[in-house]
Short mmCIF file of C-alpha atoms in Angstrom, two decimals:
data_model
loop_
_atom_site.label_atom_id
_atom_site.label_comp_id
_atom_site.label_asym_id
_atom_site.label_seq_id
_atom_site.Cartn_x
_atom_site.Cartn_y
_atom_site.Cartn_z
CA UNK A 15 0.06 -0.11 0.26
CA UNK A 16 3.26 2.53 0.50
CA UNK A 17 1.61 5.18 2.19
CA UNK A 18 -1.26 6.12 3.89
CA UNK A 19 -1.95 9.94 4.35
CA UNK A 20 -4.25 11.06 7.46
CA UNK A 21 -5.24 14.97 8.09
CA UNK A 22 -2.16 15.68 9.96
CA UNK A 23 0.40 13.14 9.21
CA UNK A 24 1.21 10.19 6.82
CA UNK A 25 1.68 6.57 7.71
CA UNK A 26 4.67 4.16 5.18
CA UNK A 27 2.05 1.47 5.56
CA UNK A 28 4.09 -1.37 3.51
CA UNK A 29 6.95 -3.74 5.61
CA UNK A 30 4.11 -3.71 9.16
CA UNK A 31 3.07 -7.31 10.10
CA UNK A 32 -0.10 -5.30 10.46
CA UNK A 33 -0.90 -2.16 8.24
CA UNK A 34 -3.93 0.48 8.99
CA UNK A 35 -6.99 -1.03 9.76
CA UNK A 36 -10.52 0.27 10.53
CA UNK A 37 -9.88 -1.63 13.73
CA UNK A 38 -7.05 -0.14 14.74
CA UNK A 39 -8.39 3.68 13.72
CA UNK A 40 -11.64 3.49 15.71
CA UNK A 41 -9.84 2.75 18.40
CA UNK A 42 -7.47 5.44 18.18
CA UNK A 43 -10.81 7.98 17.67
CA UNK A 44 -12.37 6.35 19.63
CA UNK A 45 -10.69 5.50 22.98
CA UNK A 46 -10.76 7.94 25.57
CA UNK A 47 -7.66 10.40 26.49
CA UNK A 48 -7.69 12.78 29.21
CA UNK A 49 -5.74 16.20 29.00
CA UNK A 50 -3.53 15.13 32.37
CA UNK A 51 -2.51 12.06 30.30
CA UNK A 52 1.30 11.70 30.47
CA UNK A 53 3.11 8.18 29.37
CA UNK A 54 1.35 5.71 27.29
CA UNK A 55 2.52 2.21 26.05
CA UNK A 56 0.64 1.01 23.03
CA UNK A 57 1.36 -2.77 22.89
CA UNK A 58 1.86 -4.25 19.00
CA UNK A 59 1.74 -0.82 17.29
CA UNK A 60 2.22 -2.12 13.82
CA UNK A 61 2.35 1.02 11.63
CA UNK A 62 2.22 3.11 14.62
CA UNK A 63 -1.11 4.57 13.63
CA UNK A 64 -2.89 4.39 16.62
CA UNK A 65 -0.09 5.84 18.84
CA UNK A 66 -0.46 8.47 16.07
CA UNK A 67 -3.48 8.97 16.10
CA UNK A 68 -3.39 9.34 20.41
CA UNK A 69 -0.32 11.99 20.11
CA UNK A 70 -2.59 13.90 17.76
CA UNK A 71 -5.60 13.77 20.42
CA UNK A 72 -3.14 14.07 23.47
CA UNK A 73 -1.12 17.43 21.46
CA UNK A 74 -3.90 18.49 21.18
CA UNK A 75 -5.54 18.84 24.44
CA UNK A 76 -2.64 19.87 26.10
CA UNK A 77 -1.86 22.69 24.13
CA UNK A 78 -4.75 25.49 26.99
CA UNK A 79 -2.47 23.94 29.63
CA UNK A 80 -0.23 27.07 30.92
CA UNK A 81 1.80 24.38 32.66
CA UNK A 82 4.82 23.95 30.86
CA UNK A 83 5.76 20.26 32.78
CA UNK A 84 1.83 19.24 32.26
CA UNK A 85 1.72 19.64 28.37
CA UNK A 86 4.70 16.73 28.26
CA UNK A 87 3.57 13.33 27.65
CA UNK A 88 5.09 10.66 25.71
CA UNK A 89 3.77 7.76 23.97
CA UNK A 90 5.88 4.24 23.57
CA UNK A 91 5.46 1.96 20.98
CA UNK A 92 6.11 -1.45 21.66
CA UNK A 93 6.36 -4.86 18.56
CA UNK A 94 7.82 -8.30 18.43
CA UNK A 95 7.82 -8.11 14.79
CA UNK A 96 11.51 -6.02 13.69
CA UNK A 97 9.99 -4.55 10.32
CA UNK A 98 6.87 -2.85 12.48
CA UNK A 99 8.58 -1.42 15.15
CA UNK A 100 11.99 -0.35 12.55
CA UNK A 101 8.27 1.30 10.06
CA UNK A 102 6.40 3.11 13.60
CA UNK A 103 9.47 4.26 14.36
CA UNK A 104 10.03 5.89 11.08
CA UNK A 105 6.71 6.91 10.84
CA UNK A 106 7.14 8.86 14.74
CA UNK A 107 10.50 10.26 13.38
CA UNK A 108 8.39 11.84 10.60
CA UNK A 109 5.42 13.13 12.07
CA UNK A 110 5.15 16.72 14.44
CA UNK A 111 5.22 14.40 17.83
CA UNK A 112 8.47 13.21 17.06
CA UNK A 113 9.68 14.28 20.42
CA UNK A 114 6.82 12.87 22.01
CA UNK A 115 6.67 9.21 20.51
CA UNK A 116 9.18 6.01 20.92
CA UNK A 117 9.59 2.44 18.83
CA UNK A 118 10.58 -0.55 20.90
CA UNK A 119 11.11 -3.89 18.76
CA UNK A 120 10.12 -5.62 22.38
CA UNK A 121 8.09 -8.21 23.28
CA UNK A 122 5.42 -6.95 26.26
CA UNK A 123 7.22 -9.47 28.26
CA UNK A 124 10.54 -7.74 27.77
CA UNK A 125 9.09 -4.69 27.51
CA UNK A 126 7.71 -5.29 30.71
CA UNK A 127 10.59 -7.36 32.14
CA UNK A 128 13.80 -4.75 31.36
CA UNK A 129 14.73 -2.92 34.41
CA UNK A 130 17.10 -0.09 32.52
CA UNK A 131 15.43 0.78 29.42
CA UNK A 132 16.29 3.54 27.58
CA UNK A 133 17.46 7.37 29.12
CA UNK A 134 15.76 7.47 32.15
CA UNK A 135 16.67 11.73 32.35
CA UNK A 136 14.31 11.58 29.19
CA UNK A 137 11.58 9.02 28.46
CA UNK A 138 9.26 8.95 31.49
CA UNK A 139 7.25 5.45 30.44
CA UNK A 140 11.03 4.56 32.25
CA UNK A 141 8.73 4.72 35.25
CA UNK A 142 6.78 1.70 33.99
CA UNK A 143 3.68 3.06 35.46
CA UNK A 144 1.22 4.48 33.03
CA UNK A 145 -1.63 6.23 31.83
CA UNK A 146 -3.08 4.76 29.39
CA UNK A 147 -2.46 1.69 28.19
CA UNK A 148 -3.98 0.31 24.52
CA UNK A 149 -3.88 -1.95 22.06
CA UNK A 150 -5.75 -3.99 18.60
CA UNK A 151 -3.68 -7.33 19.46
CA UNK A 152 -4.15 -10.43 17.58
CA UNK A 153 -7.54 -11.93 18.40
CA UNK A 154 -7.59 -15.35 16.59
CA UNK A 155 -7.27 -18.36 18.56
CA UNK A 156 -8.60 -21.67 16.98
CA UNK A 157 -9.01 -20.24 13.25
CA UNK A 158 -7.61 -21.19 10.01
CA UNK A 159 -3.59 -19.74 10.31
CA UNK A 160 -2.26 -17.26 7.80
CA UNK A 161 0.61 -19.15 6.17
CA UNK A 162 3.17 -16.22 6.82
CA UNK A 163 4.84 -16.09 9.95
CA UNK A 164 4.61 -12.06 10.93
CA UNK A 165 1.44 -12.34 10.18
CA UNK A 166 -0.29 -14.76 12.02
CA UNK A 167 2.02 -13.38 14.71
CA UNK A 168 0.08 -10.30 14.16
CA UNK A 169 -3.23 -11.86 14.21
CA UNK A 170 -3.35 -14.71 16.51
CA UNK A 171 -2.98 -14.74 20.20
CA UNK A 172 -0.24 -17.18 20.22
CA UNK A 173 2.43 -14.52 20.82
CA UNK A 174 0.06 -12.59 22.35
CA UNK A 175 -2.63 -12.93 24.91
CA UNK A 176 -5.14 -11.03 26.32
CA UNK A 177 -4.05 -12.86 29.63
CA UNK A 178 -0.97 -11.68 28.72
CA UNK A 179 -2.14 -7.73 28.28
CA UNK A 180 -4.14 -7.85 31.10
CA UNK A 181 -1.29 -8.85 33.64
CA UNK A 182 0.88 -6.03 32.54
CA UNK A 183 -2.02 -3.63 32.36
CA UNK A 184 -2.44 -4.82 36.04
CA UNK A 185 1.16 -4.44 36.78
CA UNK A 186 1.88 -0.72 35.15
CA UNK A 187 -1.39 0.87 34.95
CA UNK A 188 -0.97 4.26 37.43
CA UNK A 189 -3.75 3.54 39.98
CA UNK A 190 -6.25 6.09 37.87
CA UNK A 191 -4.82 4.24 34.75
CA UNK A 192 -7.34 3.05 32.13
CA UNK A 193 -6.18 0.23 29.55
CA UNK A 194 -8.41 0.21 26.20
CA UNK A 195 -8.61 -2.67 23.48
CA UNK A 196 -10.59 -3.27 20.29
CA UNK A 197 -11.81 -7.01 20.14
CA UNK A 198 -14.21 -9.66 18.85
CA UNK A 199 -17.75 -8.98 20.54
CA UNK A 200 -18.36 -12.18 20.55
CA UNK A 201 -15.15 -12.82 22.97
CA UNK A 202 -17.13 -9.34 25.40
CA UNK A 203 -17.71 -11.47 28.24
CA UNK A 204 -14.09 -13.46 28.58
CA UNK A 205 -12.32 -10.17 28.65
CA UNK A 206 -14.45 -9.07 30.94
CA UNK A 207 -14.61 -12.72 33.43
CA UNK A 208 -10.94 -12.38 32.61
CA UNK A 209 -10.13 -8.66 33.39
CA UNK A 210 -11.82 -9.34 36.98
CA UNK A 211 -9.30 -11.77 38.15
CA UNK A 212 -7.19 -8.49 37.35
CA UNK A 213 -8.81 -5.97 38.82
CA UNK A 214 -9.62 -4.29 35.90
CA UNK A 215 -13.10 -4.10 35.28
CA UNK A 216 -15.11 -1.43 32.07
CA UNK A 217 -15.64 1.32 32.61
CA UNK A 218 -17.12 2.09 28.19
CA UNK A 219 -18.15 -0.17 25.61
CA UNK A 220 -18.43 0.73 22.48
CA UNK A 221 -20.24 -1.69 20.23
CA UNK A 222 -19.65 -1.65 16.41
CA UNK A 223 -21.36 -3.16 13.65
CA UNK A 224 -20.13 -2.18 10.12
CA UNK A 225 -24.07 -1.71 8.83
CA UNK A 226 -27.20 -1.82 10.38
CA UNK A 227 -28.02 -4.84 9.38
CA UNK A 228 -25.22 -6.76 10.42
CA UNK A 229 -25.11 -7.88 14.36
CA UNK A 230 -22.04 -5.83 16.43
CA UNK A 231 -19.02 -7.46 15.12
CA UNK A 232 -16.17 -5.48 17.25
CA UNK A 233 -15.98 -3.56 21.08
CA UNK A 234 -13.66 -1.54 21.94
CA UNK A 235 -14.14 -2.25 26.23
CA UNK A 236 -11.94 0.31 29.09
CA UNK A 237 -10.87 -1.06 31.93
CA UNK A 238 -10.03 1.20 35.50
CA UNK A 239 -9.40 0.14 38.30
CA UNK A 240 -12.52 1.07 39.58
CA UNK A 241 -15.85 -0.79 39.94
CA UNK A 242 -18.91 1.69 38.64
CA UNK A 243 -21.12 0.82 36.14
CA UNK A 244 -19.84 0.36 32.14
CA UNK A 245 -21.81 3.38 29.92
CA UNK A 246 -22.39 1.41 26.65
CA UNK A 247 -22.72 2.41 22.57
CA UNK A 248 -22.53 1.92 19.10
CA UNK A 249 -21.71 3.10 16.19
CA UNK A 250 -22.45 2.05 12.43
CA UNK A 251 -19.19 2.31 9.81
CA UNK A 252 -21.67 2.21 6.63
CA UNK A 253 -25.62 2.91 5.81
CA UNK A 254 -26.40 2.26 2.39
CA UNK A 255 -23.21 2.25 0.95
CA UNK A 256 -22.17 5.35 2.87
CA UNK A 257 -19.70 6.24 6.33
CA UNK A 258 -22.63 7.05 8.55
CA UNK A 259 -23.17 10.68 9.96
CA UNK A 260 -21.86 9.01 13.85
CA UNK A 261 -18.58 7.24 12.13
CA UNK A 262 -17.58 10.49 10.06
CA UNK A 263 -18.20 12.23 13.22
CA UNK A 264 -15.92 10.26 15.79
CA UNK A 265 -12.81 9.93 12.08
CA UNK A 266 -13.54 13.55 10.98
CA UNK A 267 -10.15 15.31 12.48
CA UNK A 268 -7.79 11.85 11.69
CA UNK A 269 -9.47 10.86 7.55
CA UNK A 270 -9.15 12.34 4.59
CA UNK A 271 -13.21 11.83 3.41
CA UNK A 272 -16.15 13.49 2.56
CA UNK A 273 -18.31 14.36 5.01
CA UNK A 274 -20.07 16.37 2.27
#
């Protein structure tokens, strides 16, 4: 695909195991980001698209903050696939937020178990406590596997399970931190059950349909340490062959789409 142009950044999109896709764009646009967030982690960053969207949103939020220290933020994207991590790094450096983004070729286990990582004076993620962890994770468990190993690792839970992500989040989220995931809708009950075993509870669930007549196929589920009733919403991507106003409103700050 060469490259994919967003409104305010462009991503190289030909080496990562998983390329720009609707799931990732929806997660980047819809997940909860707060102005006070300073340290974020993208697990399985791929092209780095979701991290770039988070950087755009957070930068815009922080521009109104007078305290320079509070305007600082850092987003780390990790990927077990070297080509993906390298491509994310290229995309980060070419973006308007290059100083706020860092790509690392590491598995989740390697990243969270590394005692000394980078420059502790310049990388706030070295505290290993995050305000937000997010991921468009592998989700195929028993379906027919792709023959290409890199794509297989990106799409299947063999190398990164939900349990791995939940366990890492339980250890490395701040007390007020959040975990945001986009998942197949049929795994809602299981992920909520597993999350509870790690002391994480859903506070927001967005149900996604491709068209009005189709069943919900994806969910964006967000977790925190607080036991509160989860807010629930729905979004339909297309209706009658056209993007819905709701979808366009969600992605309007990012995608170059005709919204008339």
